[in-house]
Tab-separated table of C-alpha atoms and ligand atoms in Angstrom:
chain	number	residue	atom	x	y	z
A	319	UNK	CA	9.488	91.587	89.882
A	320	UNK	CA	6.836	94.049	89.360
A	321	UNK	CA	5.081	95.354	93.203
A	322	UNK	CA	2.086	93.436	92.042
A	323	UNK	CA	3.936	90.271	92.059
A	324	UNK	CA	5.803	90.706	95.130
A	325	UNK	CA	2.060	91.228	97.012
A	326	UNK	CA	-0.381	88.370	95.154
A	327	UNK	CA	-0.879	85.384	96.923
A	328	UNK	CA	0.855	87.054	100.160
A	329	UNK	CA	-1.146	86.977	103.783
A	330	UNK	CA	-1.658	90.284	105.783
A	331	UNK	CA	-1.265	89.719	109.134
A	332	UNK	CA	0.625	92.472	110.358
A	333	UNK	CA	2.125	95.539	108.642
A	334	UNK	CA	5.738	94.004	109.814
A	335	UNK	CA	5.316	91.684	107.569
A	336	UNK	CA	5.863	94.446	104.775
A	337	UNK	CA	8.758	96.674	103.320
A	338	UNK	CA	7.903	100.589	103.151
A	339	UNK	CA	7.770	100.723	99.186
A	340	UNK	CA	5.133	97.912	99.322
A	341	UNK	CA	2.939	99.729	102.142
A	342	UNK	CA	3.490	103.248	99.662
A	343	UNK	CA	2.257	100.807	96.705
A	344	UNK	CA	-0.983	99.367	98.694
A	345	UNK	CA	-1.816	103.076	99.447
A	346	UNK	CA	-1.258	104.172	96.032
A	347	UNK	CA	-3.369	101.409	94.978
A	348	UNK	CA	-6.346	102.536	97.625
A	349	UNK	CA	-6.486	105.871	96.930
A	350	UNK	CA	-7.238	105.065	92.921
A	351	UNK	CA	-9.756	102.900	94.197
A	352	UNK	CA	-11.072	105.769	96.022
A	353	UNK	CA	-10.786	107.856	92.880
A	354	UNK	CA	-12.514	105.625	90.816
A	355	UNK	CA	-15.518	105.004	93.409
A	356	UNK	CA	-16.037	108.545	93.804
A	357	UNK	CA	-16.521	108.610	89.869
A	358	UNK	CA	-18.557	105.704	90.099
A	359	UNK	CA	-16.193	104.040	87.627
A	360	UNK	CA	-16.739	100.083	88.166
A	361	UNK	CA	-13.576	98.370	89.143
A	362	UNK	CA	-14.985	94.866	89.460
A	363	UNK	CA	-11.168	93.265	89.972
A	364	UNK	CA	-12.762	90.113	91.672
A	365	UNK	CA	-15.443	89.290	89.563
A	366	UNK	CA	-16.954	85.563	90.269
A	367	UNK	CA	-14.301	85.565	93.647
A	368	UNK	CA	-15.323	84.527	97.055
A	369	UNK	CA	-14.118	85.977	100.304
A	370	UNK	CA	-14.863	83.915	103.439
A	371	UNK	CA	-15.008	85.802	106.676
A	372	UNK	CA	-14.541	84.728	110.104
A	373	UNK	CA	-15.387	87.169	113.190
A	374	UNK	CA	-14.904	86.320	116.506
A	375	UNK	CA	-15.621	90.062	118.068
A	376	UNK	CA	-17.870	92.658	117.324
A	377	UNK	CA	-17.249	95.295	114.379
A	378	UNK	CA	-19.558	97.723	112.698
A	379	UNK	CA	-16.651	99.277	110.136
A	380	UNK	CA	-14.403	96.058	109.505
A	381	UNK	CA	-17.522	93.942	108.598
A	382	UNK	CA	-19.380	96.419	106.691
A	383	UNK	CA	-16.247	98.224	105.233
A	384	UNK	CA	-15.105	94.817	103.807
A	385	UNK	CA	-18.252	93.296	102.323
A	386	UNK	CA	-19.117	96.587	100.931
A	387	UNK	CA	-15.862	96.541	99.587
A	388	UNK	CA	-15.895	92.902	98.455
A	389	UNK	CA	-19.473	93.519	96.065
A	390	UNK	CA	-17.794	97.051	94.438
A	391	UNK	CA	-14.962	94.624	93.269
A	392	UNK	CA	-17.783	91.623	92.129
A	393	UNK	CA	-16.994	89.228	94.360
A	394	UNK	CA	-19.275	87.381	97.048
A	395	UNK	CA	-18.498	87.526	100.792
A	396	UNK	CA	-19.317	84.989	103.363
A	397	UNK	CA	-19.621	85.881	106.956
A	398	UNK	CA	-20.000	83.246	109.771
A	399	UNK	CA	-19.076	83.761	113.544
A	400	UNK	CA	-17.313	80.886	115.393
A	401	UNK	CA	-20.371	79.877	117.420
A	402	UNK	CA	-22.401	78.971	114.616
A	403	UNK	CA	-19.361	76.920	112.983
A	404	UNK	CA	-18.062	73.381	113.635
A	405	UNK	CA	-15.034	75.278	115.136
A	406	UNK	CA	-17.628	75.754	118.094
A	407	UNK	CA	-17.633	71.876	118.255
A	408	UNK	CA	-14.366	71.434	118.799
A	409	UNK	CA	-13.878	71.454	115.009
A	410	UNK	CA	-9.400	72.329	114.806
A	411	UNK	CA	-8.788	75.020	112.876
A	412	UNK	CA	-6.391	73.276	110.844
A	413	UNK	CA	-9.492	71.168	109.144
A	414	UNK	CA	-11.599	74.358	108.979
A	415	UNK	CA	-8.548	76.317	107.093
A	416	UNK	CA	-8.315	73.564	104.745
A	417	UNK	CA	-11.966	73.610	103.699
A	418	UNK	CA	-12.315	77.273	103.272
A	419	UNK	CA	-9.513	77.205	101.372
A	420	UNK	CA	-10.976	74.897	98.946
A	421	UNK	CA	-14.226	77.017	98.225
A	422	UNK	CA	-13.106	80.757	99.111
A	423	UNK	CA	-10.337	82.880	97.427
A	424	UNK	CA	-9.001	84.348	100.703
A	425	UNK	CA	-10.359	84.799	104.349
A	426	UNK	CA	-10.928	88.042	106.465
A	427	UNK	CA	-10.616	86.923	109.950
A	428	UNK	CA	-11.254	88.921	113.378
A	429	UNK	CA	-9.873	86.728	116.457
A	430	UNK	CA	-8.397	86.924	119.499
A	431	UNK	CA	-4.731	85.450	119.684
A	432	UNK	CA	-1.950	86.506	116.627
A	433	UNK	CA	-1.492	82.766	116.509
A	434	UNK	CA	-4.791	81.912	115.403
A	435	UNK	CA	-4.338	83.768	112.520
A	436	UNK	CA	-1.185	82.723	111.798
A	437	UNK	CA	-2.542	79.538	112.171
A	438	UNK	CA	-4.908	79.792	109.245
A	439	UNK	CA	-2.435	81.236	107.410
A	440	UNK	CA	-0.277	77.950	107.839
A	441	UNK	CA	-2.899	75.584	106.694
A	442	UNK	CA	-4.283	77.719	103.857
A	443	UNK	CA	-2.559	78.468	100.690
A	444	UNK	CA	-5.032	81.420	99.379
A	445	UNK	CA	-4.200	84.889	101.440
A	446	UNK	CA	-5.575	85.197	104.971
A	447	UNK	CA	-6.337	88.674	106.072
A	448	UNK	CA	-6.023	90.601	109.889
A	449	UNK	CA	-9.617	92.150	110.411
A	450	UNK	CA	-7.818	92.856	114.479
A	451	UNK	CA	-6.360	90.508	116.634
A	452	UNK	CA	-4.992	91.215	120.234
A	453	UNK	CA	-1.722	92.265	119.118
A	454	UNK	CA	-2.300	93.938	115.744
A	455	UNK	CA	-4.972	95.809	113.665
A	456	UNK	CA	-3.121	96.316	110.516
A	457	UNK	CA	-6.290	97.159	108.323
A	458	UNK	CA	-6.560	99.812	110.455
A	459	UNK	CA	-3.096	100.905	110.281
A	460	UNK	CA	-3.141	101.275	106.231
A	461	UNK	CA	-6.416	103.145	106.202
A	462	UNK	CA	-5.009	105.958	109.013
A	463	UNK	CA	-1.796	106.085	106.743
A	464	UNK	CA	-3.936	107.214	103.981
A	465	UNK	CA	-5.846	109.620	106.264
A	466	UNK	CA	-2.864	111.344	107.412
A	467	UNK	CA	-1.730	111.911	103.914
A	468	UNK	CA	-4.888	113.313	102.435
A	469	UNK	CA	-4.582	115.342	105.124
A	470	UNK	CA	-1.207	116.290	105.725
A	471	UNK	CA	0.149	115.338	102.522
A	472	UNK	CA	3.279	113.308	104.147
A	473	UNK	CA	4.113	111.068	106.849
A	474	UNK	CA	8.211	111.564	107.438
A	475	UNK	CA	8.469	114.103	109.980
A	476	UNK	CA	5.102	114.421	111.578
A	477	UNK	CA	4.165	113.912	114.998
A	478	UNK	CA	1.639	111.303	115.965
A	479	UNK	CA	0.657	111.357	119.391
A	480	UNK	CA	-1.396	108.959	120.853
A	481	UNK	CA	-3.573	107.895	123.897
A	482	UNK	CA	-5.356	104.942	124.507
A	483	UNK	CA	-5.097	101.140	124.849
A	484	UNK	CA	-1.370	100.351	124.815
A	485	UNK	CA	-3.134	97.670	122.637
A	486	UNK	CA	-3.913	96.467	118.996
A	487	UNK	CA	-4.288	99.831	117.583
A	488	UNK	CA	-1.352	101.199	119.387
A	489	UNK	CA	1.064	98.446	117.777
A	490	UNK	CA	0.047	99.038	114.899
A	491	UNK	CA	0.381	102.765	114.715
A	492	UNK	CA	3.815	102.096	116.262
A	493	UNK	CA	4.803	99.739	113.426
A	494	UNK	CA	3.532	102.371	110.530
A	495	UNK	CA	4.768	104.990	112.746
A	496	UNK	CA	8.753	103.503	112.927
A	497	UNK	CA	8.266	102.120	108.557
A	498	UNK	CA	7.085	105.721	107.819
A	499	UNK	CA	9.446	107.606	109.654
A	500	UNK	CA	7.089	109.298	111.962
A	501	UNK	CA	7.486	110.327	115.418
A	502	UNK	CA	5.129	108.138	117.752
A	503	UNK	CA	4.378	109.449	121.376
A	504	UNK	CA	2.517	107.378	123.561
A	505	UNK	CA	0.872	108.768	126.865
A	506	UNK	CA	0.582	106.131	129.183
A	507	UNK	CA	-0.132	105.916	132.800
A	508	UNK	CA	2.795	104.223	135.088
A	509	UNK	CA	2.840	100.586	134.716
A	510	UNK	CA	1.254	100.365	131.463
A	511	UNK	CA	2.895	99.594	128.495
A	512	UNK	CA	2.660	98.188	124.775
A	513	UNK	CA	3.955	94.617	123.772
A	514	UNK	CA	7.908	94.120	124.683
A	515	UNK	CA	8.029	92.692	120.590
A	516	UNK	CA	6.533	95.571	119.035
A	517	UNK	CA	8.075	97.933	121.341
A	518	UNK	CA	11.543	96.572	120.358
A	519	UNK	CA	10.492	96.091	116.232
A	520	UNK	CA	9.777	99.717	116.870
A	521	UNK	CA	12.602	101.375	118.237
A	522	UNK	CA	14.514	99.291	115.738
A	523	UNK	CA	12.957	100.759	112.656
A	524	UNK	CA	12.568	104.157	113.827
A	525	UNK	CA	16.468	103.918	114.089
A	526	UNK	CA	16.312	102.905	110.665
A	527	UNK	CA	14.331	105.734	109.322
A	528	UNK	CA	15.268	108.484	111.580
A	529	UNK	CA	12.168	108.615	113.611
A	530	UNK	CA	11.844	107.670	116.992
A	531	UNK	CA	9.103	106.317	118.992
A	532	UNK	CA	8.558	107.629	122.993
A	533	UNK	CA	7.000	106.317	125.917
A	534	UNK	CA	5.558	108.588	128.600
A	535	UNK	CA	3.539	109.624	131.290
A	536	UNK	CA	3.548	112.901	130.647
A	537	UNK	CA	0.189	114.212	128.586
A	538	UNK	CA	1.774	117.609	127.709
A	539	UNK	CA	4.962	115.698	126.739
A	540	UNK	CA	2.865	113.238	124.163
A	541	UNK	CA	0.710	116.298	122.824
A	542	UNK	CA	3.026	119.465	122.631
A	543	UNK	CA	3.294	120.292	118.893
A	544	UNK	CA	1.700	116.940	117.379
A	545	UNK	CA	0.601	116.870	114.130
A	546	UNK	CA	-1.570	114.130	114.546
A	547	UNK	CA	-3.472	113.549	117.882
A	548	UNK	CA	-4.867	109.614	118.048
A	549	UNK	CA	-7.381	108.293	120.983
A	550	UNK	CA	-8.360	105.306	121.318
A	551	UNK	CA	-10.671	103.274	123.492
A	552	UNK	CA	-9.263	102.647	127.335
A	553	UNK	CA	-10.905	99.122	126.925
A	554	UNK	CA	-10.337	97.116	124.097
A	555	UNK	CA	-12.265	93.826	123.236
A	556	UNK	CA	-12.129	91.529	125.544
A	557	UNK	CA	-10.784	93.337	128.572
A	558	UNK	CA	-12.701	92.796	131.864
A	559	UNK	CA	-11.141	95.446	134.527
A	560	UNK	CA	-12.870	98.186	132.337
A	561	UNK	CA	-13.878	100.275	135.739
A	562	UNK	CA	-9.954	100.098	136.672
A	563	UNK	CA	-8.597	100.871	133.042
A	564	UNK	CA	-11.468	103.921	133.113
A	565	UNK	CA	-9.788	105.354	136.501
A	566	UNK	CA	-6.034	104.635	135.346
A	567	UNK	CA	-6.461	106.302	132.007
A	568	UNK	CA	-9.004	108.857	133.384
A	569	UNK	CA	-6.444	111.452	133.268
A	570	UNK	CA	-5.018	111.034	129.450
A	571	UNK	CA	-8.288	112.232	128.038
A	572	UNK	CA	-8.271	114.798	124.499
A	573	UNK	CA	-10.260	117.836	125.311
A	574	UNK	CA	-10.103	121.340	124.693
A	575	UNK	CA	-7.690	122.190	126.815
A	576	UNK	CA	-5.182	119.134	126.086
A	577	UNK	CA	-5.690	119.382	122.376
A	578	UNK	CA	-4.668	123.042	122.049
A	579	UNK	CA	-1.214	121.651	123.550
A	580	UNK	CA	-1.025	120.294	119.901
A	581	UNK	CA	-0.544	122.083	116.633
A	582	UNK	CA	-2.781	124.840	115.991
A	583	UNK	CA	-3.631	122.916	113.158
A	584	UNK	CA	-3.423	119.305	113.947
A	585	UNK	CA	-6.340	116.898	112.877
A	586	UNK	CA	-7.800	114.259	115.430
A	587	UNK	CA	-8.063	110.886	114.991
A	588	UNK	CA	-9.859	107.504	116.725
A	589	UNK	CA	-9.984	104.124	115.020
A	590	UNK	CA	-13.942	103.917	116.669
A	591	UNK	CA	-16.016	103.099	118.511
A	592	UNK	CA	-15.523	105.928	120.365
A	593	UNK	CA	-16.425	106.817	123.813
A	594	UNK	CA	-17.094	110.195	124.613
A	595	UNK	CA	-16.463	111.954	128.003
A	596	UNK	CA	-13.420	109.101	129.058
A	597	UNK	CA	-10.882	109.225	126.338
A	598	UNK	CA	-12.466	111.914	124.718
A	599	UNK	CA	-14.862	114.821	124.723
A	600	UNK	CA	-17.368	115.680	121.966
A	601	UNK	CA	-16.323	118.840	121.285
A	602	UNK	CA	-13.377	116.997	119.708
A	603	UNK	CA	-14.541	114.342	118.007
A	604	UNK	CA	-17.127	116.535	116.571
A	605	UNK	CA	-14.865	119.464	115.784
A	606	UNK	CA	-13.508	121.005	112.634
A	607	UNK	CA	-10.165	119.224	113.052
A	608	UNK	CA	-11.771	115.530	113.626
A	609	UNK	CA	-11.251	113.778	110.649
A	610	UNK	CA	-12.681	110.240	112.096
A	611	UNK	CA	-15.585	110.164	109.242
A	612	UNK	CA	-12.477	109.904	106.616
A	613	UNK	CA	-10.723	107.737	108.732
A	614	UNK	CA	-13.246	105.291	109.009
A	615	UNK	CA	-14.401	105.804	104.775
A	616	UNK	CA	-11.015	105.022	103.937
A	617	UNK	CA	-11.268	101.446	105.689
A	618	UNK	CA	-13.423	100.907	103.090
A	619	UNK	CA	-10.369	101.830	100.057
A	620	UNK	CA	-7.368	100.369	102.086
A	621	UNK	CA	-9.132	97.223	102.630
A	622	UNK	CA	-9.763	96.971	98.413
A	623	UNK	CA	-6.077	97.773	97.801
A	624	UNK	CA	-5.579	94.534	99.602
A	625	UNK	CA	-8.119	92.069	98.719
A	626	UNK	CA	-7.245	93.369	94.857
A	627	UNK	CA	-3.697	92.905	95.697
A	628	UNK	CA	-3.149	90.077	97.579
A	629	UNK	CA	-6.222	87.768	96.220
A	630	UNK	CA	-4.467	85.617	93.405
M	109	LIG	N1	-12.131	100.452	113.902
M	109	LIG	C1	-12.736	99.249	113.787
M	109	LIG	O1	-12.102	98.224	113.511
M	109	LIG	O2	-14.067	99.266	113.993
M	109	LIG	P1	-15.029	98.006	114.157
M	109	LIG	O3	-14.641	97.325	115.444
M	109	LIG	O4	-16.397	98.579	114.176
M	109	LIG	O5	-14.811	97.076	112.992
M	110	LIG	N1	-8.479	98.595	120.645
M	110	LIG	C1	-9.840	98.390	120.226
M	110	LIG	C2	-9.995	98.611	118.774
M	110	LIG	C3	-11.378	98.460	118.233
M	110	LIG	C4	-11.467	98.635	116.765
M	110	LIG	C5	-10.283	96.987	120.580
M	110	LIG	O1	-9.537	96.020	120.392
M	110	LIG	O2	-11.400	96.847	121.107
């Protein structure tokens, strides 16, 4: 069976979900999209298709990234947020899956729980697509795969460290991390931690492909040598105690001093939105090693590898 036929039709709700060839496929796949946008060659792949689109948080990149996306391959999008649906009614989203799934082609959704997701995904037979959840962020995940590689030219062996959110982002870079076979530390202040099922998917896989993924509260520990150096917000979505998380991560910020633990020449990353001064400075995030500007362009590419893909 061809990798084309192994992904149509498929949901994307977490890079678990996925084998390492297919993930190498789906980034193969974006970065000929990205050739053939740069040329300004059309690729309209989804001509007379329509994508439905459900958002429950904010996003500037996800939303834009995707219905940009969605007209370079000639299909329509429709956005609608919860409130302004029947869901808001009391509508189930069993009956609401149903119905998009008789108009739309597939549906990008950004939500709260994994399980609403995966709920959609039960009642719908078109693909249902992960635009961030709680637990996982897996558009995000493919497009700082193909980030890393443009700029590093590899994954195996590198060193990803990351601080942040033990949080959406975080699980996801600790799933690519353990597929890939990169090394994933995570600087974390005492009695925080990422989900116990990631955590253990994880350690499992980065058995598997001789990569392992650490836990510690130790900054210089998580930074020395890194390839790849990763912040990410200290309060995600839908957290309250942001003034707590703010003190409790206050130390695990990237500046100058903490990045030049890393490799001389390792490139910083953030999923953004960004918050300067806390996690961290500007003179990082607008340095000559940031590549954030990429990161968040190649949203864009990943997230037409997989509509293209997975849209039947
Ligand atoms: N990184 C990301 O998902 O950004 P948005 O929240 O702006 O979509
Ligand atoms: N962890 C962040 C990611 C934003 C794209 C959040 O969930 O808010």
């Amino acid at each position: 069976m061809s990798m084309r036929d192994r992904l149509r039709g498929r949901d994307f709700l977490t890079l678990m979900d996925f084998k390492p060839v297919e993930i190498k496929f789906m980034l193969e796949v974006a970065m000929d999209l990205k050739r053939k946008w740069m040329r300004k060659e059309p690729h309209e792949y989804l001509r007379g298709r329509t994508i439905a689109m459900i958002f429950e948080k904010h996003s500037t990149r996800t939303r834009f990234s995707f219905q940009a996306g969605i007209a370079h391959l000639g299909a329509q999008s429709f956005y609608a947020t919860p409130d302004v649906m029947q869901l808001a009614r009391g509508e189930p989203i069993k009956d609401t899956a149903r119905i998009i799934d008789r108009y739309c082609d597939a549906l990008v959704i950004r939500t709260y729980g994994q399980e609403i997701v995966e709920e959609y995904a039960e009642y719908m037979k078109n693909p249902v697509i992960n635009a961030l959840t709680d637990l996982v962020h897996p558009c995000q995940g493919l497009a700082d795969m193909m980030t890393i590689i443009e700029h590093k030219g590899k994954l195996q062996g590198l060193k990803l460290a990351y601080v942040g959110d033990p949080w959406n982002v975080c699980h996801t870079l600790m799933v690519c991390s353990s597929l890939m076979g990169m090394n994933m530390y995570i600087g974390l202040p005492k009695g925080w931690s990422p989900n116990k099922r990631i955590l253990e998917f994880a350690e499992e896989n980065a058995k598997k492909n001789e990569s392992e993924v650490v836990i510690t509260e130790d900054l210089r520990e998580t930074l020395t040598d890194a390839d790849v150096v990763y912040a990410n917000t200290f309060h995600s979505m839908g957290h309250k105690d942001v003034e707590e998380r703010k003190r409790a991560f206050a130390k695990y910020q990237i500046n100058s001093e903490t990045f030049s633990w890393a490799k001389k020449d390792a490139i910083f990353m953030h999923c953004l939105p960004g918050y300067r001064g806390e996690e961290m400075t500007d003179e990082i995030i607008e340095g000559p090693r940031s590549v954030v500007f990429d990161q968040g362009e190649n949203r864009m590419h990943t997230e037409k590898a997989v509509l293209s893909l997975f849209v039947p």
